[in-house]
Coordinates of C-alpha atoms in Angstrom, one line a residue:
T113 CA 0.0 0.0 0.0
M114 CA 2.9 2.3 0.8
G115 CA 4.2 1.4 -2.7
N116 CA 0.8 2.4 -4.2
W117 CA 1.0 5.7 -2.4
L118 CA 4.5 6.4 -3.7
V119 CA 3.6 5.3 -7.3
N120 CA 0.5 7.5 -7.1
H121 CA 2.4 10.6 -6.0
W122 CA 5.5 9.9 -8.1
F123 CA 3.3 9.6 -11.2
S124 CA 1.5 12.9 -10.5
A125 CA 4.8 14.6 -9.8
A126 CA 6.2 13.1 -13.1
V127 CA 3.3 14.4 -15.2
L128 CA 3.6 17.8 -13.5
A129 CA 7.4 17.9 -14.0
A130 CA 7.0 17.0 -17.7
W131 CA 4.4 19.7 -18.3
L132 CA 6.4 22.3 -16.5
G133 CA 9.6 21.2 -18.2
I134 CA 8.1 21.5 -21.7
N135 CA 6.7 24.9 -20.9
I136 CA 10.1 26.1 -19.6
F137 CA 11.9 24.6 -22.6
L138 CA 9.5 26.2 -25.1
F139 CA 9.7 29.6 -23.4
T140 CA 13.5 29.6 -23.1
Y141 CA 14.1 28.2 -26.6
Y142 CA 11.9 30.7 -28.4
F143 CA 12.9 33.6 -26.1
L144 CA 16.5 33.1 -27.1
F145 CA 15.6 32.4 -30.7
F146 CA 13.7 35.7 -31.1
D147 CA 16.3 37.6 -28.9
Q148 CA 19.3 36.5 -31.0
D149 CA 18.3 35.3 -34.4
D150 CA 19.6 37.6 -37.2
R151 CA 16.3 37.5 -39.1
Y152 CA 14.8 39.6 -36.3
F153 CA 17.7 42.0 -36.0
Y154 CA 15.8 44.9 -37.5
T155 CA 12.5 43.9 -35.6
R156 CA 14.5 44.0 -32.4
A157 CA 15.9 47.4 -33.4
I158 CA 12.4 48.8 -33.0
L159 CA 10.9 46.5 -30.3
G160 CA 13.8 45.5 -28.0
S161 CA 13.3 42.5 -25.8
A162 CA 9.5 42.8 -25.7
L163 CA 9.5 40.9 -29.1
A164 CA 11.1 37.8 -27.4
W165 CA 8.6 38.0 -24.4
A166 CA 5.6 38.2 -26.8
R167 CA 6.8 35.3 -29.1
A168 CA 7.9 33.0 -26.3
S169 CA 4.6 33.4 -24.4
A170 CA 2.8 32.8 -27.7
K171 CA 4.4 29.4 -28.1
C172 CA 3.5 28.3 -24.6
L173 CA 0.0 29.6 -25.1
N174 CA -0.3 27.3 -28.2
F175 CA 1.1 24.4 -26.2
N176 CA -1.4 24.8 -23.3
S177 CA -4.3 25.5 -25.6
M178 CA -3.5 22.1 -27.2
L179 CA -3.7 20.5 -23.7
I180 CA -6.8 22.3 -22.2
L181 CA -9.5 20.2 -24.0
L182 CA -7.9 16.8 -23.4
P183 CA -8.7 16.4 -19.7
V184 CA -12.4 17.2 -20.3
C185 CA -12.9 14.5 -23.0
R186 CA -14.7 12.2 -20.5
N187 CA -15.2 9.4 -23.0
L188 CA -11.6 9.5 -24.2
L189 CA -10.5 9.1 -20.6
S190 CA -12.9 6.2 -20.0
F191 CA -11.5 4.6 -23.2
L192 CA -7.9 5.1 -21.9
R193 CA -8.9 3.7 -18.5
G194 CA -10.4 0.7 -20.2
T195 CA -7.4 0.1 -22.5
C196 CA -4.9 0.4 -19.7
S197 CA -6.8 -2.0 -17.4
C198 CA -3.6 -4.0 -17.4
C199 CA -1.7 -1.0 -15.9
R200 CA -1.6 -0.6 -12.1
R201 CA -4.8 0.8 -10.6
T202 CA -2.7 3.6 -9.1
L203 CA -1.8 4.8 -12.7
R204 CA -5.4 4.5 -13.9
K205 CA -6.4 6.6 -10.8
Q206 CA -4.3 9.5 -12.2
L207 CA -7.0 9.9 -14.9
D208 CA -9.3 11.0 -12.2
H209 CA -7.1 14.0 -11.6
N210 CA -8.2 15.3 -15.0
L211 CA -10.0 18.4 -13.7
T212 CA -7.1 19.4 -11.5
F213 CA -4.8 19.3 -14.5
H214 CA -7.5 21.2 -16.6
K215 CA -7.5 24.0 -14.0
L216 CA -3.7 24.0 -13.8
V217 CA -3.5 24.5 -17.6
A218 CA -6.2 27.2 -17.4
Y219 CA -4.2 29.1 -14.8
A220 CA -1.1 28.8 -17.0
L221 CA -3.1 30.2 -20.0
A222 CA -4.3 33.1 -17.9
L223 CA -0.7 33.9 -16.7
L224 CA 0.8 33.6 -20.3
T225 CA -2.0 35.7 -21.7
A226 CA -1.1 38.5 -19.3
V227 CA 2.6 38.2 -20.3
H228 CA 1.7 38.1 -24.0
T229 CA -0.7 41.1 -23.8
I230 CA 1.7 43.3 -21.8
A231 CA 4.6 42.5 -24.2
H232 CA 2.4 43.5 -27.2
L233 CA 1.3 46.7 -25.5
F234 CA 5.0 47.6 -25.2
N235 CA 5.5 46.5 -28.8
L236 CA 2.7 48.8 -30.0
E237 CA 4.1 51.7 -28.1
R238 CA 7.5 51.2 -29.6
Y239 CA 6.1 50.8 -33.1
N240 CA 4.3 54.1 -32.6
Q241 CA 7.3 55.9 -31.3
S242 CA 9.4 54.7 -34.2
Q243 CA 6.8 55.7 -36.7
Q244 CA 6.7 59.2 -35.2
A245 CA 10.5 59.6 -34.8
T246 CA 12.2 62.0 -37.2
D247 CA 15.7 61.7 -35.8
G248 CA 17.1 59.5 -38.6
S249 CA 17.7 56.7 -36.1
L250 CA 17.5 53.0 -37.2
P251 CA 13.9 52.5 -35.9
A252 CA 12.9 55.7 -37.7
V253 CA 14.4 54.7 -41.0
L254 CA 13.0 51.2 -40.7
S255 CA 9.5 52.6 -40.1
E256 CA 9.7 54.7 -43.3
M257 CA 10.2 51.7 -45.5
H258 CA 6.5 51.2 -46.1
L259 CA 6.7 54.3 -48.4
Q260 CA 8.8 52.5 -51.0
S261 CA 7.3 49.0 -51.1
S262 CA 5.0 46.5 -49.5
K263 CA 8.0 44.9 -47.7
W264 CA 7.3 47.0 -44.6
L265 CA 8.5 46.1 -41.0
N266 CA 6.5 48.5 -38.9
P267 CA 2.7 47.8 -39.1
I268 CA 1.9 51.3 -38.0
H269 CA 2.0 53.5 -41.1
S270 CA 0.4 56.7 -39.8
N271 CA 1.3 59.2 -37.1
E272 CA -2.4 59.4 -36.0
T273 CA -2.6 55.6 -35.1
T274 CA -3.4 54.9 -31.4
V275 CA -3.0 51.7 -29.4
E276 CA -6.8 51.6 -29.1
Y277 CA -7.2 51.9 -32.9
V278 CA -4.9 48.9 -33.5
A279 CA -6.6 46.9 -30.7
F280 CA -10.0 47.2 -32.3
T281 CA -9.4 47.4 -36.0
T282 CA -6.7 44.9 -36.8
I283 CA -7.3 41.1 -36.8
P284 CA -4.7 40.4 -34.1
G285 CA -5.9 43.3 -32.0
L286 CA -9.6 42.4 -32.2
T287 CA -9.2 38.7 -31.8
G288 CA -6.7 39.3 -28.9
V289 CA -9.3 41.4 -27.1
I290 CA -12.1 38.8 -27.7
I291 CA -9.9 35.8 -26.6
T292 CA -8.8 37.6 -23.5
L293 CA -12.3 38.6 -22.5
A294 CA -13.5 35.0 -23.1
L295 CA -10.7 33.7 -21.0
I296 CA -11.4 36.1 -18.1
L297 CA -15.1 35.2 -18.1
M298 CA -14.3 31.5 -18.1
V299 CA -11.8 31.6 -15.3
T300 CA -13.8 33.9 -13.1
S301 CA -17.1 32.0 -13.5
S302 CA -15.5 28.7 -12.7
T303 CA -14.7 29.5 -9.1
E304 CA -15.9 27.1 -6.5
F305 CA -18.6 29.5 -5.2
I306 CA -20.2 30.0 -8.6
R307 CA -20.0 26.3 -9.6
R308 CA -21.7 25.3 -6.4
N309 CA -24.4 28.0 -6.3
Y310 CA -24.9 29.1 -9.9
F311 CA -23.9 26.1 -11.9
E312 CA -25.8 27.4 -15.0
V313 CA -23.6 30.5 -15.1
F314 CA -20.5 28.4 -15.0
W315 CA -21.9 25.9 -17.6
Y316 CA -23.0 28.5 -20.2
T317 CA -20.0 30.8 -19.7
H318 CA -17.6 27.8 -20.2
H319 CA -19.0 27.4 -23.7
L320 CA -17.1 30.6 -24.6
F321 CA -14.2 28.1 -25.3
L322 CA -15.7 28.0 -28.9
V323 CA -15.0 31.7 -29.2
Y324 CA -11.6 31.3 -27.6
F325 CA -10.5 28.6 -30.1
A326 CA -12.0 30.4 -33.1
G327 CA -10.1 33.6 -32.1
L328 CA -6.9 31.7 -31.4
V329 CA -6.8 30.2 -34.9
I330 CA -7.5 33.5 -36.6
H331 CA -5.3 35.6 -34.3
G332 CA -1.9 35.3 -36.1
I333 CA -3.2 35.3 -39.7
A334 CA -2.4 39.0 -40.5
G335 CA 1.2 38.5 -39.5
L336 CA 1.9 42.0 -38.1
V337 CA 5.1 41.0 -36.4
R338 CA 7.6 40.5 -39.2
G339 CA 11.2 39.4 -39.8
Q340 CA 13.7 39.7 -42.7
T341 CA 13.2 37.2 -45.5
E342 CA 15.8 34.5 -46.3
Q343 CA 16.5 36.0 -49.7
S344 CA 17.0 39.5 -48.3
M345 CA 19.3 38.0 -45.6
A346 CA 21.5 36.5 -48.3
E347 CA 21.7 39.8 -50.2
V348 CA 21.9 42.4 -47.4
H349 CA 22.8 40.7 -44.1
P350 CA 22.2 43.0 -41.1
H351 CA 25.7 42.4 -39.6
H352 CA 27.3 44.0 -42.7
C353 CA 24.6 46.4 -43.8
A354 CA 22.7 47.7 -40.8
Q355 CA 25.1 50.6 -40.3
Y356 CA 24.6 51.9 -43.9
L357 CA 20.8 52.2 -43.4
T358 CA 21.1 55.3 -41.3
Q359 CA 24.0 56.9 -43.3
R360 CA 23.4 56.2 -46.9
D361 CA 24.5 58.3 -49.9
Q362 CA 22.2 59.1 -52.8
N363 CA 24.6 57.6 -55.3
C364 CA 25.3 54.4 -53.4
T365 CA 27.2 51.7 -55.2
H366 CA 28.3 49.0 -52.7
D367 CA 26.6 45.7 -51.8
C368 CA 24.5 47.2 -49.0
C369 CA 22.6 49.8 -51.1
K370 CA 19.5 47.6 -51.4
D371 CA 16.8 47.9 -48.7
P372 CA 16.2 44.9 -46.5
E373 CA 12.9 43.1 -47.3
F374 CA 10.5 41.7 -44.7
G375 CA 7.9 38.9 -44.5
S376 CA 5.3 37.7 -42.0
I377 CA 5.8 34.9 -39.5
P378 CA 3.3 32.3 -40.7
A379 CA 0.3 31.7 -38.4
E380 CA 0.7 28.3 -36.7
S381 CA -1.8 28.1 -33.7
W382 CA -4.1 26.0 -35.8
K383 CA -1.4 23.3 -36.1
W384 CA -1.2 23.0 -32.3
V385 CA -5.0 22.9 -31.6
L386 CA -6.3 21.0 -34.7
A387 CA -6.0 17.4 -33.3
P388 CA -7.5 18.2 -29.8
I389 CA -10.4 20.1 -31.5
I390 CA -11.1 17.0 -33.8
L391 CA -10.9 14.7 -30.7
Y392 CA -13.3 17.0 -28.8
V393 CA -15.8 17.1 -31.7
F394 CA -15.8 13.2 -31.7
E395 CA -16.3 13.4 -27.9
R396 CA -19.4 15.6 -28.3
I397 CA -20.8 13.4 -31.0
L398 CA -20.3 10.3 -28.8
R399 CA -22.1 12.1 -25.9
V400 CA -25.1 12.9 -28.1
W401 CA -25.2 9.3 -29.4
R402 CA -25.0 7.8 -25.8
A403 CA -27.6 10.3 -24.6
Q404 CA -30.1 9.0 -27.1
Q405 CA -30.1 5.5 -25.5
K406 CA -33.3 4.9 -23.5
V407 CA -33.3 5.2 -19.7
V408 CA -36.1 3.7 -17.8
V409 CA -36.9 5.3 -14.4
N410 CA -38.2 2.4 -12.2
K411 CA -38.7 4.1 -9.0
V412 CA -38.9 7.7 -7.7
I413 CA -38.6 8.3 -3.9
M414 CA -39.0 11.7 -2.3
H415 CA -37.1 11.8 1.0
P416 CA -37.5 14.4 3.7
A417 CA -35.5 17.7 3.2
R418 CA -36.4 17.4 -0.5
V419 CA -33.9 14.8 -1.5
L420 CA -34.9 12.9 -4.6
E421 CA -33.9 9.3 -5.1
L422 CA -34.1 7.8 -8.7
H423 CA -33.8 4.1 -9.6
M424 CA -33.0 3.7 -13.3
Q425 CA -32.2 1.0 -15.8
K426 CA -30.3 1.4 -19.1
K427 CA -29.4 -1.3 -21.6
G428 CA -25.7 -2.4 -21.3
F429 CA -25.1 -0.1 -18.2
R430 CA -22.3 -1.5 -16.0
M431 CA -21.1 0.3 -12.9
E432 CA -18.5 0.0 -10.2
V433 CA -18.4 1.5 -6.8
G434 CA -17.4 5.2 -6.5
Q435 CA -18.3 6.0 -10.1
Y436 CA -20.6 8.9 -11.3
I437 CA -22.9 9.7 -14.2
F438 CA -24.0 12.8 -16.0
V439 CA -27.7 13.5 -16.1
N440 CA -29.7 15.6 -18.5
C441 CA -33.4 16.5 -18.4
P442 CA -34.5 17.9 -21.8
A443 CA -37.7 19.3 -20.2
I444 CA -35.5 21.7 -18.2
S445 CA -32.6 22.3 -20.6
P446 CA -31.4 20.2 -23.6
L447 CA -27.8 21.4 -23.0
E448 CA -27.2 21.1 -19.3
W449 CA -25.6 18.0 -18.0
H450 CA -25.0 17.6 -14.2
P451 CA -22.7 15.0 -12.5
F452 CA -24.2 12.8 -9.7
T453 CA -22.4 10.0 -7.7
L454 CA -24.0 6.6 -8.1
T455 CA -25.5 5.4 -4.8
S456 CA -26.4 1.8 -5.9
A457 CA -24.1 -1.2 -5.6
P458 CA -22.9 -3.1 -8.7
E459 CA -24.6 -6.2 -7.4
E460 CA -28.1 -4.5 -7.7
D461 CA -30.1 -4.8 -11.0
F462 CA -30.6 -1.0 -11.2
F463 CA -28.5 2.1 -10.7
S464 CA -29.6 5.0 -8.4
I465 CA -28.7 8.6 -7.6
H466 CA -29.7 10.9 -4.8
I467 CA -30.4 14.5 -5.8
R468 CA -30.6 17.4 -3.3
I469 CA -31.4 21.0 -4.1
A470 CA -28.1 22.8 -5.0
G471 CA -29.2 25.4 -7.5
D472 CA -32.0 26.2 -10.1
W473 CA -31.6 23.0 -12.2
T474 CA -31.9 20.6 -9.3
E475 CA -34.8 22.5 -7.8
R476 CA -36.7 22.4 -11.1
L477 CA -35.9 18.7 -11.5
I478 CA -37.3 17.9 -8.1
D479 CA -40.4 20.0 -8.8
I480 CA -41.1 18.2 -12.1
F481 CA -40.7 14.7 -10.5
Q482 CA -43.3 15.6 -7.9
S483 CA -45.9 15.9 -10.7
E484 CA -44.7 13.6 -13.5
T485 CA -41.8 11.4 -14.6
P486 CA -39.9 13.3 -17.4
R487 CA -37.5 11.8 -19.9
I488 CA -34.0 11.5 -18.5
E489 CA -30.8 11.1 -20.4
V490 CA -27.7 9.5 -18.8
D491 CA -24.1 9.6 -19.9
G492 CA -21.6 7.4 -18.1
P493 CA -20.6 5.9 -15.8
F494 CA -17.2 7.7 -15.4
G495 CA -14.4 7.6 -12.9
T496 CA -12.2 4.8 -11.6
A497 CA -13.8 2.3 -9.3
S498 CA -13.0 2.9 -5.6
E499 CA -12.1 -0.7 -5.0
D500 CA -9.2 0.2 -2.7
V501 CA -11.7 0.1 0.2
F502 CA -11.9 -3.7 -0.3
Q503 CA -8.1 -4.1 0.0
Y504 CA -7.8 -3.2 3.7
E505 CA -8.6 -5.4 6.7
V506 CA -9.9 -2.3 8.6
A507 CA -11.4 0.7 6.8
M508 CA -12.2 4.1 8.3
L509 CA -14.7 5.8 6.1
V510 CA -15.3 9.5 6.6
G511 CA -18.2 11.4 4.8
A512 CA -19.0 15.0 5.3
G513 CA -22.4 16.3 4.3
I514 CA -23.4 15.2 0.8
G515 CA -19.9 13.7 0.6
V516 CA -21.6 10.6 2.1
T517 CA -23.0 9.7 -1.3
P518 CA -20.2 7.4 -2.6
F519 CA -20.2 5.5 0.7
A520 CA -23.8 4.4 0.1
S521 CA -22.5 2.4 -2.9
I522 CA -19.5 1.2 -1.0
L523 CA -21.3 0.1 2.2
K524 CA -24.0 -1.7 0.1
S525 CA -21.4 -3.4 -2.0
I526 CA -19.3 -4.5 1.0
W527 CA -22.4 -6.0 2.5
Y528 CA -23.2 -8.0 -0.7
K529 CA -19.6 -9.2 -1.0
F530 CA -19.7 -10.1 2.7
Q531 CA -22.9 -12.1 2.3
Q532 CA -21.7 -13.9 -0.9
G533 CA -18.3 -14.8 0.7
D534 CA -16.4 -12.9 -2.0
Q535 CA -12.7 -13.8 -1.9
S536 CA -11.7 -10.3 -3.1
L537 CA -13.0 -8.7 0.1
K538 CA -10.3 -8.5 2.7
T539 CA -12.3 -6.2 5.0
K540 CA -13.0 -7.5 8.5
K541 CA -14.1 -4.3 10.1
I542 CA -15.5 -0.9 9.0
Y543 CA -15.6 2.3 11.0
F544 CA -17.9 4.8 9.4
Y545 CA -18.1 8.5 10.4
W546 CA -20.6 10.9 9.0
L547 CA -20.3 14.6 9.7
C548 CA -23.5 16.6 8.9
R549 CA -24.9 20.1 9.6
D550 CA -28.6 19.3 9.8
T551 CA -30.8 16.3 10.6
G552 CA -32.9 16.6 7.4
A553 CA -30.1 15.4 5.2
F554 CA -29.8 12.3 7.4
A555 CA -33.1 10.8 6.3
W556 CA -32.3 8.7 3.2
F557 CA -28.9 7.6 4.4
N558 CA -30.5 6.7 7.7
D559 CA -32.8 4.2 6.0
L560 CA -29.7 2.5 4.4
L561 CA -27.8 2.4 7.7
A562 CA -30.8 1.1 9.5
S563 CA -31.4 -1.7 7.0
L564 CA -27.7 -2.6 7.0
E565 CA -27.7 -2.6 10.8
Q566 CA -30.7 -4.9 10.9
K567 CA -29.3 -7.3 8.3
M568 CA -25.9 -7.5 10.1
A569 CA -27.6 -8.1 13.4
E570 CA -29.8 -10.9 11.9
S571 CA -26.8 -12.7 10.4
G572 CA -24.8 -12.4 13.7
K573 CA -22.3 -9.9 12.3
A574 CA -23.5 -6.8 14.2
D575 CA -19.9 -5.8 15.0
F576 CA -18.8 -5.7 11.3
L577 CA -19.9 -2.0 11.0
T578 CA -19.4 0.6 13.7
Y579 CA -20.7 4.0 12.8
R580 CA -20.8 7.4 14.4
L581 CA -23.0 10.3 13.2
F582 CA -21.7 13.8 14.1
L583 CA -24.2 16.7 14.0
T584 CA -22.0 19.7 13.5
G585 CA -24.9 22.3 13.4
W586 CA -27.7 21.8 16.0
D587 CA -30.2 24.0 17.8
T588 CA -31.8 24.0 21.2
S589 CA -35.0 22.1 20.3
I590 CA -32.8 19.1 19.3
A591 CA -30.8 19.5 22.5
N592 CA -34.0 19.5 24.6
N593 CA -35.3 16.4 22.7
V594 CA -32.1 14.6 23.4
A595 CA -32.2 15.5 27.1
L596 CA -35.7 14.0 27.3
H597 CA -34.9 10.7 25.6
F598 CA -31.4 10.2 26.8
D599 CA -32.0 6.7 28.1
T600 CA -33.7 5.3 25.0
A601 CA -32.0 2.4 23.1
T602 CA -32.2 4.1 19.7
D603 CA -31.2 7.6 18.8
T604 CA -33.7 10.5 19.0
V605 CA -32.4 12.3 15.9
T606 CA -32.0 9.3 13.5
G607 CA -33.9 6.4 15.1
L608 CA -30.7 4.3 14.8
R609 CA -29.2 2.2 17.6
Q610 CA -26.1 4.2 17.8
K611 CA -26.2 7.7 19.4
T612 CA -25.7 10.8 17.4
I613 CA -22.8 12.8 18.7
F614 CA -23.1 16.6 18.8
G615 CA -20.1 18.6 17.7
R616 CA -17.1 17.6 15.7
P617 CA -15.1 14.4 16.1
M618 CA -12.0 14.3 18.2
W619 CA -9.8 12.6 15.6
N620 CA -7.0 11.8 18.0
T621 CA -9.4 9.9 20.3
E622 CA -11.0 8.0 17.3
F623 CA -7.6 7.0 15.8
A624 CA -6.2 6.0 19.2
A625 CA -9.3 3.7 19.7
V626 CA -8.9 2.1 16.3
A627 CA -5.2 1.6 16.8
A628 CA -5.9 0.0 20.2
A629 CA -8.5 -2.3 18.8
H630 CA -6.4 -3.4 15.8
P631 CA -2.7 -3.2 17.0
R632 CA -1.3 -5.2 14.0
S633 CA -3.6 -4.1 11.1
V634 CA -3.2 -1.9 8.1
V635 CA -6.0 0.6 8.2
G636 CA -7.3 2.4 5.1
V637 CA -8.7 5.9 5.8
F638 CA -11.1 7.2 3.1
L639 CA -12.5 10.7 2.9
C640 CA -15.1 12.3 0.8
G641 CA -15.2 15.9 2.1
P642 CA -13.5 19.3 2.3
E643 CA -9.8 20.0 2.0
G644 CA -9.5 21.2 5.7
L645 CA -10.7 17.8 6.9
A646 CA -8.3 16.0 4.6
K647 CA -5.4 17.8 6.2
S648 CA -6.4 16.9 9.8
L649 CA -7.0 13.2 8.8
Q650 CA -3.7 13.0 7.0
K651 CA -2.0 14.4 10.1
S652 CA -3.8 11.9 12.3
C653 CA -2.7 9.0 10.0
H654 CA 1.0 10.1 10.4
Q655 CA 0.7 10.5 14.2
H656 CA -1.0 7.2 14.9
S657 CA 1.0 5.0 12.5
S658 CA 3.6 2.9 14.3
L659 CA 7.2 3.0 13.2
D660 CA 7.4 -0.8 13.8
P661 CA 6.4 -2.5 10.5
R662 CA 4.6 -5.2 12.4
K663 CA 2.3 -2.8 14.1
V664 CA -0.7 -0.6 13.1
K665 CA -0.4 1.6 10.0
F666 CA -2.9 4.2 8.7
Y667 CA -3.0 5.0 5.0
F668 CA -4.9 8.1 3.8
N669 CA -6.8 8.0 0.5
K670 CA -8.4 11.4 -0.4
E671 CA -8.3 11.1 -4.2
N672 CA -10.6 8.1 -4.3
F673 CA -13.8 10.1 -4.9

């Protein structure tokens, strides 16, 4: 298991290092190229080092624009996961970090866009100054070349031209402004707060990626930044001839009399992004095709606190624990797809999800289901199976709030495997902790825990599952109720045999108790919950693991869900 952890993190670090390395290489290589290559000697005479900053960041922008779509090709990732089923699971798990990588690339795009834009603002200012200069300097002479022929170097040909004019009337200027606005909107609307509370805003704004890619492909077509042509380099190399440009006689006879000629740098963004765009188009076609397959809704259950449970069937649908599906309801919106964790076990003949109100779409879906059963489209399942849980003798499962959802599938599946005497199940004992703010959200999960509790008691395995429910937000009416019924066998809040604990868990106490009960076991700790909780659990895992290899060890698994 320690090996797994190392492979997992080593692989993540290797991917990250490769991505960073390629970015650094591209930036450094092209920065030095545009800063030293003789073809850009005259371009640098006007622009200085801002040319290299703009071109190097452009190369990295192309590279990252090529990568940004790949992590969101869900079906491509599922295909890869399937084809590398012979790989170690820890490597397949890396594909579940797709959105983390997607965000990382997006932040890189935002940073590089800032560098690229600022460099070009300097470039425009310098082009402008050179065009207006009358001092006979090299930049001034180069800027006058548009008078003789079309082989100009400075794209600004008039003293009245402003930066704003170039930004809104030229192809690079206008597409640059549009791309940057699209990127700013996409990045700002994908913050955690907006995704959680206004998913629709995030969903529709993110489709500006179409505008971004269209703009990117067109952006370099005009070729405003130019360099000296190969033919002109052969005739009048800047090393020999640059000095004569500023001090030339009328009746010039030597080799350097001819003016240098300039040509555009060909647009190449399309070469970088063509393959990912084609892949993404296939991805979308596949999603549409999969969505057309019929889904039968067998059962609709309305739980308290307006949580909707749907039992569905779809031909050829095969799931594993810890996976999720995307759901669409054409009656609400034909375009919106929302992810939901599967709460059924693979051993059941249906698949189920639990939906709580978390925005406009979920609220409307729950309202519709209260009066009729609309048509539902399903894409998936996605994600790597969370089978690691079955590999530990002792498992500590921690679910916070709605983060309890994947554990519904896991607990059910463990129970089925346990009943069937499945050899792949190494688990002998499960400790389950659920942290929740309000009692309403307990209802549907209570039923599951209650039925598991009953089944285990009936088969004489009552001690297989120990669970604790922590109410982190509670009011005085609950407190009074608890005080009245303190001596009852079942809990007043949930009706379960185990008491609900008010407040947050004392993790040191919990870990110490597990370590004492299983002094020689390897304990897997699984969390579906917030980052803060992950840090404290990780800390507890380190503190309570024995240095002696024969004694208790705790392994933390956050990335499982």
